[in-house]
Amino acid sequence: MTTTTAIYAAGAVCWRLIDGKVHLLVIHRTVYGDVTIPKGKVDPGESLAETAVREIKEETGLSVHLGVPLGVSTYPLSSGREKIVHYWSAEVTDQAIRESTFIPNGEVAALEWVTIKRARSYLSYERDVEILDAFAALVDEGVTETFALIVMRHGKATSPSEWPGDDATRPLAPRGVKQAAGNVPTLLAFGPRRIVTSTAVRCVSTVSPVAAATGIEPKRTDLISQDAYERGESDVRRVVGRRVRALKTAILCSHGPVLPEILHEIALATGTTRGSYLGSAAALDTGAFSVVHLSRTNPSSGIIAIETHEARV
């Protein structure tokens, strides 16, 4: 049970292929003399995903993007407070290895790449082994290499009753502007490589901050706009199909009425059994987004996981 005094943290199972075999990164901590998974406490104002990426960089010198969520560890501290740690998988690229800035320090004495089998008997805490087992299940299913479709609802817009122009020209309200900017660090944690947005001003404005941060030029399309959807002229299937075939993490920014169709088409394009979870992932407040994780090597194996993030202001 979470409390207001709980300490939140985040980390990731960092992995790479060595001689064709999956190896995991464990850290040897200086002060505690233990072997564990990279993680750290949330700084004020951070999202959990942002924390995971930052802490991995600080502890290991590696720059990573997050993959599939692996679960949460909850345990009591000696102080009596509860610690709640969220974990993701994170593939480490060859470039990240080459650019690593790690040197032994007062917090981490050494880094070590080990096999899954070795890690099970090597990690100091059973709670880490449970997270490892969640990752090992992905390996057994052949879905460790992933990409994501980030389905986003535009930020809070000016009310239609307060806007004299066409609906598509309604701008973001001040809160929506803050939501768009506040979401950037969390979106960056997943490494988006494409941005697709409805042509409506409120959608284009919502993705503008992350476009500026990444240097990605957003693709504007009426095919996922609310106006086209209401006229029966949208083509969500074409947009989703293109993004699934590309196998690259992408942001799709659209409107509340269109989001269920986008989630529905992602399920169809990946052979996923439909269920109420799709409705939950589509029922987003303004500025919020759902991250739909898919297999890069076999997209037709279905949706691996979905996580939803509220807008940050």
Coordinates of C-alpha atoms in Angstrom, one line a residue:
M1 CA 0.0 0.0 0.0
T2 CA 1.5 3.4 -1.0
T3 CA 1.6 6.3 1.4
T4 CA 2.5 9.9 1.3
T5 CA 5.8 9.1 2.9
A6 CA 6.8 6.5 0.3
I7 CA 10.0 7.0 -1.6
Y8 CA 9.7 6.5 -5.3
A9 CA 12.5 5.3 -7.6
A10 CA 13.0 4.0 -11.1
G11 CA 15.5 1.9 -13.0
A12 CA 15.9 -0.6 -15.8
V13 CA 17.3 -4.0 -16.8
C14 CA 19.9 -2.9 -19.3
W15 CA 20.7 -5.6 -21.9
R16 CA 22.7 -6.3 -25.0
L17 CA 23.7 -9.2 -27.2
I18 CA 27.3 -10.5 -26.7
D19 CA 28.3 -13.2 -29.1
G20 CA 24.6 -13.7 -29.9
K21 CA 23.5 -14.2 -26.2
V22 CA 21.6 -11.8 -24.0
H23 CA 23.7 -10.3 -21.3
L24 CA 22.4 -8.0 -18.5
L25 CA 24.2 -5.1 -16.8
V26 CA 24.6 -5.3 -13.0
I27 CA 26.3 -2.8 -10.8
H28 CA 28.6 -3.4 -7.8
R29 CA 27.8 -0.6 -5.4
T30 CA 30.6 0.9 -3.4
V31 CA 29.0 1.7 0.0
Y32 CA 26.6 -1.3 0.2
G33 CA 29.0 -3.9 -1.2
D34 CA 26.1 -5.5 -3.1
V35 CA 25.2 -6.4 -6.7
T36 CA 22.0 -4.9 -8.1
I37 CA 20.1 -3.4 -11.0
P38 CA 20.7 0.3 -11.9
K39 CA 18.1 2.5 -10.3
G40 CA 17.7 5.7 -8.3
K41 CA 15.3 8.0 -6.5
V42 CA 12.9 10.4 -8.3
D43 CA 14.0 14.0 -8.2
P44 CA 11.4 16.7 -7.6
G45 CA 9.3 17.3 -10.7
E46 CA 10.5 14.2 -12.5
S47 CA 8.4 11.5 -14.0
L48 CA 9.4 7.9 -13.3
A49 CA 10.5 7.3 -16.9
E50 CA 12.7 10.4 -16.8
T51 CA 14.2 9.2 -13.5
A52 CA 15.1 5.8 -14.9
V53 CA 17.0 7.2 -17.9
R54 CA 18.8 9.8 -15.8
E55 CA 19.8 7.4 -13.1
I56 CA 21.1 4.9 -15.6
K57 CA 23.2 7.6 -17.1
E58 CA 24.5 8.8 -13.8
E59 CA 25.3 5.3 -12.4
T60 CA 26.6 3.6 -15.6
G61 CA 27.5 6.4 -18.0
L62 CA 25.1 4.8 -20.6
S63 CA 22.5 6.7 -22.5
V64 CA 19.4 4.5 -23.1
H65 CA 15.8 4.6 -24.1
L66 CA 13.2 2.7 -22.3
G67 CA 11.5 -0.4 -23.6
V68 CA 8.8 -2.6 -22.0
P69 CA 7.8 -2.0 -18.4
L70 CA 8.9 -4.9 -16.2
G71 CA 7.1 -4.3 -12.9
V72 CA 7.3 -2.6 -9.6
S73 CA 9.3 -3.6 -6.4
T74 CA 7.9 -2.4 -3.1
Y75 CA 9.9 -2.9 0.1
P76 CA 10.3 -1.3 3.6
L77 CA 13.4 0.7 4.4
S78 CA 15.1 0.7 7.8
S79 CA 13.6 4.2 8.4
G80 CA 10.2 2.6 8.3
R81 CA 9.3 4.3 5.0
E82 CA 8.3 2.3 2.0
K83 CA 10.4 2.3 -1.2
I84 CA 8.5 1.8 -4.6
V85 CA 10.7 1.2 -7.6
H86 CA 9.4 1.0 -11.2
Y87 CA 11.5 -0.8 -13.8
W88 CA 11.7 -1.0 -17.6
S89 CA 13.8 -3.0 -20.0
A90 CA 16.5 -0.9 -21.9
E91 CA 18.5 -2.1 -24.8
V92 CA 22.0 -0.8 -24.8
T93 CA 23.4 0.0 -28.2
D94 CA 27.0 -0.3 -29.4
Q95 CA 27.1 3.5 -29.7
A96 CA 26.0 3.8 -26.1
I97 CA 28.8 1.5 -25.1
R98 CA 31.4 3.5 -27.0
E99 CA 30.2 6.7 -25.5
S100 CA 29.9 5.5 -21.9
T101 CA 31.4 8.0 -19.4
F102 CA 31.6 5.5 -16.5
I103 CA 34.5 5.5 -14.1
P104 CA 34.5 3.8 -10.7
N105 CA 33.2 6.3 -8.0
G106 CA 31.9 6.6 -4.5
E107 CA 28.6 5.1 -5.5
V108 CA 29.3 2.5 -8.1
A109 CA 32.6 0.5 -7.9
A110 CA 32.2 -1.6 -11.1
L111 CA 29.9 -2.6 -13.9
E112 CA 29.6 -6.1 -15.1
W113 CA 27.8 -7.8 -18.1
V114 CA 26.5 -11.2 -17.1
T115 CA 24.1 -13.9 -18.6
I116 CA 20.6 -14.2 -17.3
K117 CA 21.5 -17.5 -15.6
R118 CA 24.5 -15.9 -13.9
A119 CA 22.5 -12.9 -12.8
R120 CA 19.9 -15.0 -11.0
S121 CA 22.5 -16.3 -8.5
Y122 CA 24.6 -13.1 -8.5
L123 CA 22.1 -10.4 -7.6
S124 CA 22.0 -9.6 -3.9
Y125 CA 18.2 -9.2 -3.6
E126 CA 15.3 -11.5 -4.4
R127 CA 13.2 -8.5 -5.4
D128 CA 15.8 -7.8 -8.2
V129 CA 15.5 -11.5 -9.3
E130 CA 11.8 -11.0 -9.7
I131 CA 12.3 -8.1 -12.0
L132 CA 14.9 -10.2 -13.9
D133 CA 12.4 -13.0 -14.3
A134 CA 9.9 -10.6 -15.9
F135 CA 12.6 -9.6 -18.4
A136 CA 13.6 -13.3 -19.0
A137 CA 10.0 -14.0 -19.9
L138 CA 10.4 -11.5 -22.8
V139 CA 13.5 -13.2 -23.9
D140 CA 11.7 -16.6 -23.9
E141 CA 8.9 -15.1 -26.0
G142 CA 11.4 -13.6 -28.4
V143 CA 10.2 -10.0 -27.9
T144 CA 13.1 -8.3 -26.3
E145 CA 13.8 -5.9 -29.3
T146 CA 10.9 -3.5 -29.2
F147 CA 9.6 -0.1 -30.5
A148 CA 6.6 1.9 -29.3
L149 CA 3.7 3.8 -30.7
I150 CA 2.9 6.7 -28.4
V151 CA -0.7 7.6 -28.7
M152 CA -1.3 11.1 -27.4
R153 CA -4.3 13.3 -26.9
H154 CA -3.6 17.0 -27.5
G155 CA -3.2 19.4 -24.6
K156 CA -6.0 21.4 -23.0
A157 CA -7.4 23.7 -25.7
T158 CA -9.4 26.9 -25.7
S159 CA -13.1 26.2 -25.2
P160 CA -15.1 26.1 -28.5
S161 CA -17.5 28.6 -26.9
E162 CA -14.6 31.1 -26.4
W163 CA -13.2 30.7 -29.9
P164 CA -14.8 32.5 -32.9
G165 CA -12.9 30.6 -35.6
D166 CA -13.1 27.1 -37.0
D167 CA -12.7 24.2 -34.6
A168 CA -9.5 23.1 -36.2
T169 CA -7.9 26.5 -35.5
R170 CA -8.5 26.5 -31.7
P171 CA -5.2 27.1 -29.9
L172 CA -4.0 25.5 -26.7
A173 CA -5.1 27.1 -23.5
P174 CA -2.3 28.2 -21.1
R175 CA -2.6 24.8 -19.3
G176 CA -2.3 23.0 -22.6
V177 CA 0.9 24.9 -23.3
K178 CA 2.3 23.8 -20.0
Q179 CA 1.3 20.2 -20.6
A180 CA 3.0 20.1 -24.0
A181 CA 6.3 21.4 -22.5
G182 CA 6.0 19.3 -19.4
N183 CA 5.6 16.0 -21.3
V184 CA 8.9 16.4 -23.2
P185 CA 11.3 14.7 -20.7
T186 CA 9.0 11.7 -20.4
L187 CA 8.6 11.4 -24.2
L188 CA 12.3 11.6 -24.7
A189 CA 12.8 8.7 -22.3
F190 CA 11.2 6.4 -25.0
G191 CA 13.3 7.7 -27.8
P192 CA 10.7 8.8 -30.4
R193 CA 12.0 8.9 -34.0
R194 CA 8.9 10.0 -35.8
I195 CA 6.1 12.4 -35.0
V196 CA 2.7 12.3 -36.7
T197 CA 0.0 14.8 -35.8
S198 CA -3.5 15.9 -36.8
T199 CA -3.5 19.1 -38.7
A200 CA -5.6 20.8 -36.0
V201 CA -3.7 23.7 -34.3
R202 CA -4.1 22.2 -30.9
C203 CA -2.4 19.0 -31.9
V204 CA 0.4 20.6 -33.8
S205 CA 1.1 22.9 -30.9
T206 CA 1.1 19.9 -28.5
V207 CA 3.9 18.1 -30.3
S208 CA 5.9 21.3 -31.1
P209 CA 8.0 21.2 -27.9
V210 CA 9.1 17.6 -28.4
A211 CA 9.7 18.3 -32.0
A212 CA 12.0 21.1 -31.1
A213 CA 13.8 18.9 -28.5
T214 CA 14.4 16.1 -30.9
G215 CA 14.8 18.0 -34.2
I216 CA 12.1 15.8 -35.7
E217 CA 9.8 17.5 -38.3
P218 CA 6.2 16.5 -37.5
K219 CA 4.2 14.9 -40.2
R220 CA 0.8 16.7 -40.3
T221 CA -2.1 14.7 -41.7
D222 CA -5.9 15.1 -41.9
L223 CA -6.2 11.3 -41.8
I224 CA -6.3 11.4 -38.0
S225 CA -8.0 14.7 -37.5
Q226 CA -11.3 15.1 -35.7
D227 CA -12.9 17.0 -38.5
A228 CA -12.1 14.2 -41.0
Y229 CA -13.2 11.5 -38.5
E230 CA -16.6 13.2 -38.0
R231 CA -17.1 13.5 -41.8
G232 CA -16.2 9.9 -42.3
E233 CA -13.1 10.8 -44.3
S234 CA -10.3 9.8 -41.9
D235 CA -8.0 6.9 -42.6
V236 CA -6.5 5.8 -39.2
R237 CA -5.7 2.4 -40.6
R238 CA -3.3 3.8 -43.2
V239 CA -1.5 5.9 -40.6
V240 CA -1.2 3.1 -38.1
G241 CA -0.2 0.5 -40.7
R242 CA 2.6 2.8 -41.9
R243 CA 4.0 3.3 -38.4
V244 CA 3.8 -0.4 -37.5
R245 CA 5.7 -1.3 -40.7
A246 CA 8.4 1.3 -40.0
L247 CA 9.3 -0.5 -36.7
K248 CA 10.4 2.9 -35.2
T249 CA 9.1 4.6 -32.1
A250 CA 6.6 7.2 -33.1
I251 CA 4.3 9.7 -31.5
L252 CA 0.7 9.9 -32.9
C253 CA -1.1 13.0 -31.6
S254 CA -4.8 13.2 -32.2
H255 CA -8.2 13.9 -30.6
G256 CA -10.3 12.2 -27.9
P257 CA -12.9 10.8 -30.3
V258 CA -10.2 9.4 -32.6
L259 CA -8.0 7.7 -30.0
P260 CA -10.2 4.6 -29.6
E261 CA -9.9 4.0 -33.4
I262 CA -6.1 4.4 -33.3
L263 CA -5.8 1.8 -30.5
H264 CA -8.2 -0.5 -32.3
E265 CA -6.1 -0.3 -35.5
I266 CA -2.9 -1.0 -33.6
A267 CA -4.5 -4.1 -32.2
L268 CA -5.7 -5.2 -35.6
A269 CA -2.3 -4.5 -37.3
T270 CA -0.5 -6.6 -34.7
G271 CA -2.9 -9.5 -34.4
T272 CA -3.8 -8.6 -30.8
T273 CA -6.9 -9.8 -29.1
R274 CA -9.1 -6.9 -28.3
G275 CA -10.3 -6.2 -24.8
S276 CA -11.3 -3.5 -22.3
Y277 CA -7.7 -2.6 -21.9
L278 CA -7.7 -0.8 -25.3
G279 CA -10.6 1.4 -24.1
S280 CA -8.6 2.3 -20.9
A281 CA -5.6 3.2 -23.0
A282 CA -7.7 5.4 -25.2
A283 CA -9.6 7.2 -22.4
L284 CA -6.9 9.9 -22.0
D285 CA -7.3 13.2 -20.4
T286 CA -5.9 16.2 -22.3
G287 CA -2.2 16.1 -22.8
A288 CA -1.9 12.4 -21.6
F289 CA -0.5 9.6 -23.7
S290 CA -0.4 5.8 -23.8
V291 CA 2.9 4.0 -24.8
V292 CA 2.1 0.8 -26.8
H293 CA 5.1 -1.5 -26.9
L294 CA 5.5 -3.8 -29.9
S295 CA 8.0 -6.3 -31.1
R296 CA 10.5 -5.0 -33.6
T297 CA 11.4 -8.5 -34.9
N298 CA 7.8 -9.8 -35.0
P299 CA 5.1 -7.0 -34.8
S300 CA 2.4 -9.6 -35.5
S301 CA 3.1 -11.2 -32.2
G302 CA 0.8 -8.6 -30.6
I303 CA 0.9 -5.8 -28.2
I304 CA 3.4 -6.6 -25.5
A305 CA 2.4 -3.9 -23.0
I306 CA 0.7 -0.6 -22.7
E307 CA 1.5 2.1 -20.1
T308 CA -0.3 5.4 -19.7
H309 CA 1.2 8.7 -18.6
E310 CA -0.7 11.7 -17.3
A311 CA 0.3 15.2 -18.6
R312 CA 2.8 17.0 -16.5
V313 CA 2.5 20.7 -15.8

